[in-house]
Amino acid sequence: MSTPDAPGLPRVRPAVLADAAQLARLSAQLGYPERLDVFTARLQRVLSLPEHALFIATDGDDVLGFIAGERRLMIETGERVEIVALVVDEGARRRGIGHVLLAAVEQWARDIGLPDLVVRSNVARSQSHPFYEGAGFERVKTQHVYRKRL
């Protein structure tokens, strides 16, 4: 999948392993810094799994953002695609890049025959809430997330 060249809009394509350094840079902007070797190994695994989709927005050689979707089967709600990451470079925000990336994962969900797209957004990311609502998402739940280190 790749978007046609359109004035002002980035090209969207599936991520490849060679994108690791730029994706790690963007992931750090999202609040998840990681050593490049660790990030690269994780990316290699994600790219090998058919239930994952990872698209990037580019402007020439620059990666401006990425979106990651995951096909999920939940016993209580069935199958759906969940957006598990979306970040646009802080220097490229408010240019429609997030919407172009959303369209890519929406098309992937349609292509694999799934009618529902879900995203979770941390309450601390208050700027993302109007973005998702403006893109047609409806808030259906507020929850706490707990973690236990093993």
Short mmCIF file of N, CA and C in Angstrom, two decimals:
data_model
loop_
_atom_site.label_atom_id
_atom_site.label_comp_id
_atom_site.label_asym_id
_atom_site.label_seq_id
_atom_site.Cartn_x
_atom_site.Cartn_y
_atom_site.Cartn_z
N MET A 1 0.84 -1.19 0.00
CA MET A 1 0.00 0.00 0.00
C MET A 1 0.87 1.23 0.00
N SER A 2 0.58 2.13 -0.84
CA SER A 2 1.26 3.41 -0.90
C SER A 2 0.28 4.43 -1.43
N THR A 3 0.31 5.59 -0.84
CA THR A 3 -0.58 6.64 -1.33
C THR A 3 0.06 7.29 -2.54
N PRO A 4 -0.75 7.79 -3.46
CA PRO A 4 -0.18 8.52 -4.59
C PRO A 4 0.43 9.82 -4.12
N ASP A 5 1.37 10.32 -4.89
CA ASP A 5 1.97 11.60 -4.54
C ASP A 5 0.92 12.69 -4.71
N ALA A 6 0.66 13.40 -3.64
CA ALA A 6 -0.29 14.51 -3.67
C ALA A 6 0.39 15.71 -3.02
N PRO A 7 0.19 16.89 -3.56
CA PRO A 7 0.83 18.07 -2.99
C PRO A 7 0.49 18.24 -1.52
N GLY A 8 1.52 18.37 -0.69
CA GLY A 8 1.31 18.63 0.73
C GLY A 8 1.07 17.40 1.58
N LEU A 9 0.78 16.26 0.95
CA LEU A 9 0.54 15.05 1.73
C LEU A 9 1.72 14.10 1.62
N PRO A 10 2.02 13.42 2.72
CA PRO A 10 3.14 12.48 2.67
C PRO A 10 2.76 11.20 1.94
N ARG A 11 3.76 10.47 1.57
CA ARG A 11 3.58 9.13 1.01
C ARG A 11 3.44 8.18 2.19
N VAL A 12 2.53 7.23 2.11
CA VAL A 12 2.36 6.23 3.16
C VAL A 12 2.72 4.87 2.58
N ARG A 13 3.52 4.13 3.34
CA ARG A 13 3.92 2.80 2.90
C ARG A 13 4.12 1.91 4.12
N PRO A 14 4.13 0.59 3.91
CA PRO A 14 4.45 -0.30 5.03
C PRO A 14 5.87 -0.05 5.51
N ALA A 15 6.08 -0.17 6.79
CA ALA A 15 7.41 -0.01 7.37
C ALA A 15 8.28 -1.20 6.97
N VAL A 16 9.58 -0.97 6.93
CA VAL A 16 10.57 -2.02 6.69
C VAL A 16 11.64 -1.90 7.78
N LEU A 17 12.43 -2.94 7.91
CA LEU A 17 13.44 -2.97 8.97
C LEU A 17 14.41 -1.79 8.88
N ALA A 18 14.70 -1.33 7.67
CA ALA A 18 15.62 -0.20 7.50
C ALA A 18 15.07 1.09 8.11
N ASP A 19 13.79 1.13 8.46
CA ASP A 19 13.18 2.31 9.09
C ASP A 19 13.40 2.35 10.60
N ALA A 20 14.06 1.35 11.15
CA ALA A 20 14.14 1.19 12.61
C ALA A 20 14.62 2.44 13.34
N ALA A 21 15.68 3.06 12.89
CA ALA A 21 16.23 4.21 13.61
C ALA A 21 15.23 5.37 13.66
N GLN A 22 14.57 5.64 12.54
CA GLN A 22 13.61 6.74 12.53
C GLN A 22 12.35 6.40 13.34
N LEU A 23 11.94 5.15 13.30
CA LEU A 23 10.78 4.75 14.11
C LEU A 23 11.11 4.81 15.60
N ALA A 24 12.33 4.43 15.96
CA ALA A 24 12.76 4.52 17.36
C ALA A 24 12.77 5.97 17.82
N ARG A 25 13.22 6.87 16.94
CA ARG A 25 13.22 8.30 17.27
C ARG A 25 11.80 8.80 17.54
N LEU A 26 10.86 8.40 16.68
CA LEU A 26 9.47 8.82 16.87
C LEU A 26 8.86 8.16 18.10
N SER A 27 9.19 6.92 18.36
CA SER A 27 8.68 6.23 19.54
C SER A 27 9.14 6.95 20.81
N ALA A 28 10.37 7.45 20.80
CA ALA A 28 10.86 8.22 21.94
C ALA A 28 10.04 9.50 22.13
N GLN A 29 9.64 10.14 21.04
CA GLN A 29 8.80 11.33 21.14
C GLN A 29 7.45 11.00 21.76
N LEU A 30 6.99 9.77 21.54
CA LEU A 30 5.72 9.33 22.11
C LEU A 30 5.87 9.00 23.61
N GLY A 31 7.12 8.92 24.07
CA GLY A 31 7.37 8.63 25.48
C GLY A 31 7.91 7.24 25.73
N TYR A 32 8.36 6.56 24.67
CA TYR A 32 8.86 5.20 24.80
C TYR A 32 10.26 5.09 24.20
N PRO A 33 11.26 5.70 24.86
CA PRO A 33 12.63 5.58 24.34
C PRO A 33 13.14 4.15 24.51
N GLU A 34 13.96 3.74 23.58
CA GLU A 34 14.53 2.39 23.63
C GLU A 34 15.85 2.38 22.89
N ARG A 35 16.76 1.53 23.33
CA ARG A 35 18.02 1.36 22.61
C ARG A 35 17.70 0.86 21.20
N LEU A 36 18.48 1.30 20.22
CA LEU A 36 18.19 0.96 18.83
C LEU A 36 18.23 -0.54 18.59
N ASP A 37 19.16 -1.26 19.19
CA ASP A 37 19.23 -2.70 18.95
C ASP A 37 17.99 -3.41 19.48
N VAL A 38 17.50 -2.98 20.61
CA VAL A 38 16.28 -3.57 21.19
C VAL A 38 15.08 -3.22 20.31
N PHE A 39 14.99 -1.97 19.91
CA PHE A 39 13.87 -1.54 19.06
C PHE A 39 13.90 -2.27 17.73
N THR A 40 15.07 -2.43 17.14
CA THR A 40 15.20 -3.11 15.85
C THR A 40 14.75 -4.56 15.96
N ALA A 41 15.14 -5.24 17.01
CA ALA A 41 14.73 -6.64 17.20
C ALA A 41 13.21 -6.73 17.36
N ARG A 42 12.64 -5.79 18.09
CA ARG A 42 11.18 -5.76 18.27
C ARG A 42 10.48 -5.49 16.94
N LEU A 43 11.00 -4.54 16.18
CA LEU A 43 10.43 -4.22 14.87
C LEU A 43 10.50 -5.43 13.94
N GLN A 44 11.61 -6.12 13.94
CA GLN A 44 11.75 -7.30 13.08
C GLN A 44 10.68 -8.34 13.41
N ARG A 45 10.41 -8.52 14.67
CA ARG A 45 9.37 -9.49 15.07
C ARG A 45 7.99 -9.01 14.64
N VAL A 46 7.68 -7.74 14.88
CA VAL A 46 6.37 -7.20 14.50
C VAL A 46 6.15 -7.33 13.00
N LEU A 47 7.18 -7.03 12.21
CA LEU A 47 7.04 -7.10 10.76
C LEU A 47 6.80 -8.52 10.26
N SER A 48 7.17 -9.50 11.06
CA SER A 48 6.99 -10.90 10.64
C SER A 48 5.61 -11.46 11.00
N LEU A 49 4.84 -10.73 11.76
CA LEU A 49 3.55 -11.23 12.25
C LEU A 49 2.41 -10.70 11.39
N PRO A 50 1.62 -11.59 10.78
CA PRO A 50 0.55 -11.12 9.89
C PRO A 50 -0.58 -10.40 10.61
N GLU A 51 -0.69 -10.55 11.91
CA GLU A 51 -1.76 -9.85 12.63
C GLU A 51 -1.36 -8.42 13.01
N HIS A 52 -0.18 -7.99 12.58
CA HIS A 52 0.29 -6.63 12.82
C HIS A 52 0.44 -5.89 11.50
N ALA A 53 0.12 -4.61 11.51
CA ALA A 53 0.37 -3.74 10.36
C ALA A 53 1.08 -2.50 10.89
N LEU A 54 2.08 -2.07 10.16
CA LEU A 54 2.84 -0.90 10.57
C LEU A 54 3.09 -0.05 9.32
N PHE A 55 2.51 1.14 9.31
CA PHE A 55 2.62 2.04 8.18
C PHE A 55 3.39 3.30 8.60
N ILE A 56 4.16 3.84 7.66
CA ILE A 56 4.87 5.08 7.93
C ILE A 56 4.49 6.13 6.90
N ALA A 57 4.55 7.38 7.33
CA ALA A 57 4.36 8.52 6.44
C ALA A 57 5.73 9.12 6.18
N THR A 58 6.06 9.31 4.89
CA THR A 58 7.37 9.83 4.54
C THR A 58 7.26 11.06 3.65
N ASP A 59 8.28 11.86 3.74
CA ASP A 59 8.46 13.00 2.85
C ASP A 59 9.90 12.89 2.36
N GLY A 60 10.09 12.25 1.23
CA GLY A 60 11.45 11.94 0.79
C GLY A 60 12.02 10.86 1.69
N ASP A 61 13.18 11.14 2.26
CA ASP A 61 13.83 10.18 3.16
C ASP A 61 13.39 10.34 4.60
N ASP A 62 12.64 11.38 4.91
CA ASP A 62 12.24 11.66 6.29
C ASP A 62 10.97 10.89 6.65
N VAL A 63 11.01 10.19 7.77
CA VAL A 63 9.81 9.54 8.30
C VAL A 63 9.13 10.55 9.21
N LEU A 64 7.91 10.92 8.84
CA LEU A 64 7.17 11.96 9.56
C LEU A 64 6.25 11.40 10.64
N GLY A 65 5.93 10.11 10.54
CA GLY A 65 5.04 9.51 11.53
C GLY A 65 4.83 8.05 11.22
N PHE A 66 4.23 7.36 12.20
CA PHE A 66 3.87 5.96 11.98
C PHE A 66 2.62 5.60 12.74
N ILE A 67 1.99 4.54 12.27
CA ILE A 67 0.81 3.99 12.93
C ILE A 67 0.97 2.47 12.94
N ALA A 68 0.61 1.87 14.06
CA ALA A 68 0.67 0.42 14.20
C ALA A 68 -0.73 -0.08 14.54
N GLY A 69 -1.18 -1.08 13.80
CA GLY A 69 -2.46 -1.71 14.07
C GLY A 69 -2.26 -3.18 14.36
N GLU A 70 -3.13 -3.72 15.17
CA GLU A 70 -3.05 -5.13 15.53
C GLU A 70 -4.42 -5.78 15.41
N ARG A 71 -4.46 -6.89 14.71
CA ARG A 71 -5.69 -7.69 14.64
C ARG A 71 -5.80 -8.44 15.95
N ARG A 72 -6.92 -8.23 16.66
CA ARG A 72 -7.09 -8.82 17.99
C ARG A 72 -8.36 -9.64 18.04
N LEU A 73 -8.28 -10.76 18.66
CA LEU A 73 -9.45 -11.60 18.94
C LEU A 73 -9.64 -11.63 20.44
N MET A 74 -10.78 -11.11 20.88
CA MET A 74 -11.09 -11.10 22.31
C MET A 74 -12.33 -11.97 22.52
N ILE A 75 -12.26 -12.82 23.49
CA ILE A 75 -13.35 -13.77 23.73
C ILE A 75 -14.68 -13.05 23.97
N GLU A 76 -14.63 -11.91 24.62
CA GLU A 76 -15.88 -11.24 24.98
C GLU A 76 -16.43 -10.33 23.89
N THR A 77 -15.58 -9.85 22.98
CA THR A 77 -16.06 -8.90 21.98
C THR A 77 -15.79 -9.31 20.54
N GLY A 78 -15.06 -10.38 20.32
CA GLY A 78 -14.77 -10.83 18.97
C GLY A 78 -13.54 -10.17 18.38
N GLU A 79 -13.46 -10.20 17.04
CA GLU A 79 -12.29 -9.67 16.35
C GLU A 79 -12.46 -8.20 16.02
N ARG A 80 -11.32 -7.51 16.04
CA ARG A 80 -11.27 -6.10 15.68
C ARG A 80 -9.83 -5.72 15.41
N VAL A 81 -9.63 -4.55 14.85
CA VAL A 81 -8.29 -3.99 14.72
C VAL A 81 -8.15 -2.91 15.79
N GLU A 82 -7.04 -2.98 16.51
CA GLU A 82 -6.76 -1.96 17.51
C GLU A 82 -5.51 -1.19 17.09
N ILE A 83 -5.61 0.13 17.12
CA ILE A 83 -4.45 0.97 16.89
C ILE A 83 -3.64 0.94 18.18
N VAL A 84 -2.42 0.46 18.08
CA VAL A 84 -1.59 0.32 19.28
C VAL A 84 -0.51 1.40 19.35
N ALA A 85 -0.32 2.16 18.29
CA ALA A 85 0.61 3.29 18.31
C ALA A 85 0.29 4.22 17.15
N LEU A 86 0.36 5.50 17.43
CA LEU A 86 0.24 6.53 16.40
C LEU A 86 1.05 7.72 16.88
N VAL A 87 2.02 8.11 16.08
CA VAL A 87 2.83 9.28 16.43
C VAL A 87 3.21 10.01 15.15
N VAL A 88 3.13 11.32 15.22
CA VAL A 88 3.60 12.20 14.15
C VAL A 88 4.72 13.04 14.74
N ASP A 89 5.80 13.16 13.99
CA ASP A 89 6.95 13.94 14.43
C ASP A 89 6.49 15.30 14.94
N GLU A 90 7.04 15.72 16.07
CA GLU A 90 6.59 16.97 16.68
C GLU A 90 6.79 18.18 15.77
N GLY A 91 7.70 18.10 14.82
CA GLY A 91 7.90 19.20 13.88
C GLY A 91 6.99 19.13 12.66
N ALA A 92 6.16 18.10 12.57
CA ALA A 92 5.30 17.92 11.39
C ALA A 92 3.82 17.80 11.75
N ARG A 93 3.48 18.13 12.97
CA ARG A 93 2.09 17.99 13.40
C ARG A 93 1.20 19.08 12.82
N ARG A 94 -0.09 18.81 12.83
CA ARG A 94 -1.13 19.74 12.34
C ARG A 94 -1.06 19.94 10.83
N ARG A 95 -0.61 18.89 10.12
CA ARG A 95 -0.53 18.96 8.65
C ARG A 95 -1.35 17.86 8.00
N GLY A 96 -2.15 17.13 8.78
CA GLY A 96 -2.98 16.07 8.22
C GLY A 96 -2.32 14.71 8.16
N ILE A 97 -1.10 14.60 8.66
CA ILE A 97 -0.36 13.35 8.59
C ILE A 97 -1.03 12.26 9.42
N GLY A 98 -1.52 12.62 10.59
CA GLY A 98 -2.22 11.64 11.43
C GLY A 98 -3.44 11.07 10.72
N HIS A 99 -4.16 11.91 10.02
CA HIS A 99 -5.35 11.44 9.29
C HIS A 99 -4.98 10.52 8.13
N VAL A 100 -3.88 10.82 7.46
CA VAL A 100 -3.42 9.96 6.37
C VAL A 100 -3.02 8.59 6.93
N LEU A 101 -2.36 8.58 8.07
CA LEU A 101 -1.97 7.31 8.70
C LEU A 101 -3.20 6.54 9.17
N LEU A 102 -4.17 7.24 9.75
CA LEU A 102 -5.43 6.57 10.14
C LEU A 102 -6.09 5.91 8.95
N ALA A 103 -6.12 6.61 7.83
CA ALA A 103 -6.74 6.05 6.63
C ALA A 103 -6.05 4.76 6.21
N ALA A 104 -4.73 4.69 6.38
CA ALA A 104 -3.99 3.47 6.00
C ALA A 104 -4.40 2.29 6.86
N VAL A 105 -4.51 2.49 8.15
CA VAL A 105 -4.88 1.36 9.01
C VAL A 105 -6.36 1.03 8.87
N GLU A 106 -7.19 2.02 8.59
CA GLU A 106 -8.60 1.75 8.31
C GLU A 106 -8.75 0.88 7.07
N GLN A 107 -7.97 1.19 6.03
CA GLN A 107 -8.03 0.38 4.81
C GLN A 107 -7.54 -1.03 5.07
N TRP A 108 -6.50 -1.17 5.86
CA TRP A 108 -5.99 -2.50 6.21
C TRP A 108 -7.07 -3.30 6.94
N ALA A 109 -7.79 -2.67 7.87
CA ALA A 109 -8.87 -3.34 8.58
C ALA A 109 -9.95 -3.81 7.61
N ARG A 110 -10.32 -2.95 6.66
CA ARG A 110 -11.31 -3.35 5.65
C ARG A 110 -10.78 -4.50 4.80
N ASP A 111 -9.52 -4.42 4.41
CA ASP A 111 -8.91 -5.44 3.56
C ASP A 111 -8.91 -6.82 4.22
N ILE A 112 -8.78 -6.86 5.54
CA ILE A 112 -8.77 -8.15 6.23
C ILE A 112 -10.17 -8.51 6.75
N GLY A 113 -11.16 -7.70 6.39
CA GLY A 113 -12.54 -8.04 6.67
C GLY A 113 -13.03 -7.74 8.07
N LEU A 114 -12.41 -6.79 8.74
CA LEU A 114 -12.84 -6.46 10.11
C LEU A 114 -13.55 -5.11 10.13
N PRO A 115 -14.73 -5.07 10.75
CA PRO A 115 -15.55 -3.87 10.70
C PRO A 115 -15.30 -2.85 11.81
N ASP A 116 -14.52 -3.23 12.83
CA ASP A 116 -14.34 -2.33 13.97
C ASP A 116 -12.88 -1.95 14.15
N LEU A 117 -12.66 -0.66 14.40
CA LEU A 117 -11.35 -0.11 14.67
C LEU A 117 -11.42 0.56 16.04
N VAL A 118 -10.49 0.20 16.91
CA VAL A 118 -10.48 0.70 18.29
C VAL A 118 -9.13 1.35 18.57
N VAL A 119 -9.14 2.38 19.39
CA VAL A 119 -7.90 2.99 19.84
C VAL A 119 -8.07 3.35 21.31
N ARG A 120 -7.02 3.18 22.07
CA ARG A 120 -6.98 3.61 23.47
C ARG A 120 -6.07 4.83 23.53
N SER A 121 -6.50 5.84 24.25
CA SER A 121 -5.71 7.06 24.35
C SER A 121 -5.59 7.46 25.81
N ASN A 122 -4.38 7.55 26.29
CA ASN A 122 -4.11 7.91 27.67
C ASN A 122 -4.78 9.25 28.00
N VAL A 123 -5.38 9.34 29.17
CA VAL A 123 -6.03 10.59 29.57
C VAL A 123 -5.04 11.75 29.59
N ALA A 124 -3.76 11.46 29.79
CA ALA A 124 -2.74 12.51 29.80
C ALA A 124 -2.47 13.06 28.40
N ARG A 125 -2.88 12.35 27.36
CA ARG A 125 -2.67 12.82 25.99
C ARG A 125 -3.92 13.57 25.52
N SER A 126 -4.23 14.65 26.23
CA SER A 126 -5.48 15.37 25.99
C SER A 126 -5.60 15.91 24.57
N GLN A 127 -4.50 16.20 23.90
CA GLN A 127 -4.58 16.72 22.53
C GLN A 127 -5.03 15.64 21.55
N SER A 128 -4.84 14.38 21.91
CA SER A 128 -5.23 13.31 20.98
C SER A 128 -6.74 13.05 21.01
N HIS A 129 -7.40 13.38 22.09
CA HIS A 129 -8.83 13.07 22.21
C HIS A 129 -9.68 13.78 21.15
N PRO A 130 -9.54 15.09 20.96
CA PRO A 130 -10.31 15.73 19.89
C PRO A 130 -9.91 15.23 18.50
N PHE A 131 -8.65 14.84 18.33
CA PHE A 131 -8.21 14.30 17.05
C PHE A 131 -9.00 13.03 16.72
N TYR A 132 -9.08 12.10 17.66
CA TYR A 132 -9.79 10.85 17.40
C TYR A 132 -11.30 11.09 17.24
N GLU A 133 -11.85 11.95 18.07
CA GLU A 133 -13.28 12.25 17.94
C GLU A 133 -13.58 12.90 16.60
N GLY A 134 -12.70 13.79 16.15
CA GLY A 134 -12.87 14.43 14.85
C GLY A 134 -12.71 13.47 13.69
N ALA A 135 -12.04 12.34 13.94
CA ALA A 135 -11.85 11.33 12.90
C ALA A 135 -12.96 10.28 12.92
N GLY A 136 -13.98 10.53 13.75
CA GLY A 136 -15.13 9.63 13.75
C GLY A 136 -15.14 8.57 14.84
N PHE A 137 -14.16 8.60 15.73
CA PHE A 137 -14.16 7.65 16.84
C PHE A 137 -15.10 8.14 17.93
N GLU A 138 -15.75 7.21 18.58
CA GLU A 138 -16.68 7.50 19.67
C GLU A 138 -16.09 6.95 20.97
N ARG A 139 -16.06 7.77 22.02
CA ARG A 139 -15.56 7.29 23.31
C ARG A 139 -16.58 6.31 23.89
N VAL A 140 -16.12 5.11 24.17
CA VAL A 140 -17.03 4.09 24.68
C VAL A 140 -16.66 3.59 26.07
N LYS A 141 -15.48 3.96 26.55
CA LYS A 141 -15.06 3.44 27.85
C LYS A 141 -13.94 4.30 28.42
N THR A 142 -13.92 4.42 29.72
CA THR A 142 -12.79 4.99 30.44
C THR A 142 -12.32 3.92 31.41
N GLN A 143 -11.02 3.71 31.50
CA GLN A 143 -10.54 2.62 32.33
C GLN A 143 -9.20 2.96 32.94
N HIS A 144 -8.81 2.17 33.91
CA HIS A 144 -7.48 2.23 34.48
C HIS A 144 -6.70 1.05 33.93
N VAL A 145 -5.42 1.22 33.75
CA VAL A 145 -4.56 0.13 33.30
C VAL A 145 -3.60 -0.18 34.43
N TYR A 146 -3.50 -1.45 34.77
CA TYR A 146 -2.61 -1.91 35.83
C TYR A 146 -1.54 -2.79 35.24
N ARG A 147 -0.36 -2.76 35.83
CA ARG A 147 0.73 -3.62 35.40
C ARG A 147 1.38 -4.22 36.62
N LYS A 148 1.80 -5.44 36.50
CA LYS A 148 2.55 -6.13 37.54
C LYS A 148 3.82 -6.67 36.90
N ARG A 149 4.97 -6.21 37.34
CA ARG A 149 6.25 -6.70 36.81
C ARG A 149 6.52 -8.08 37.37
N LEU A 150 6.88 -8.99 36.49
CA LEU A 150 7.16 -10.37 36.90
C LEU A 150 8.64 -10.67 36.76
#
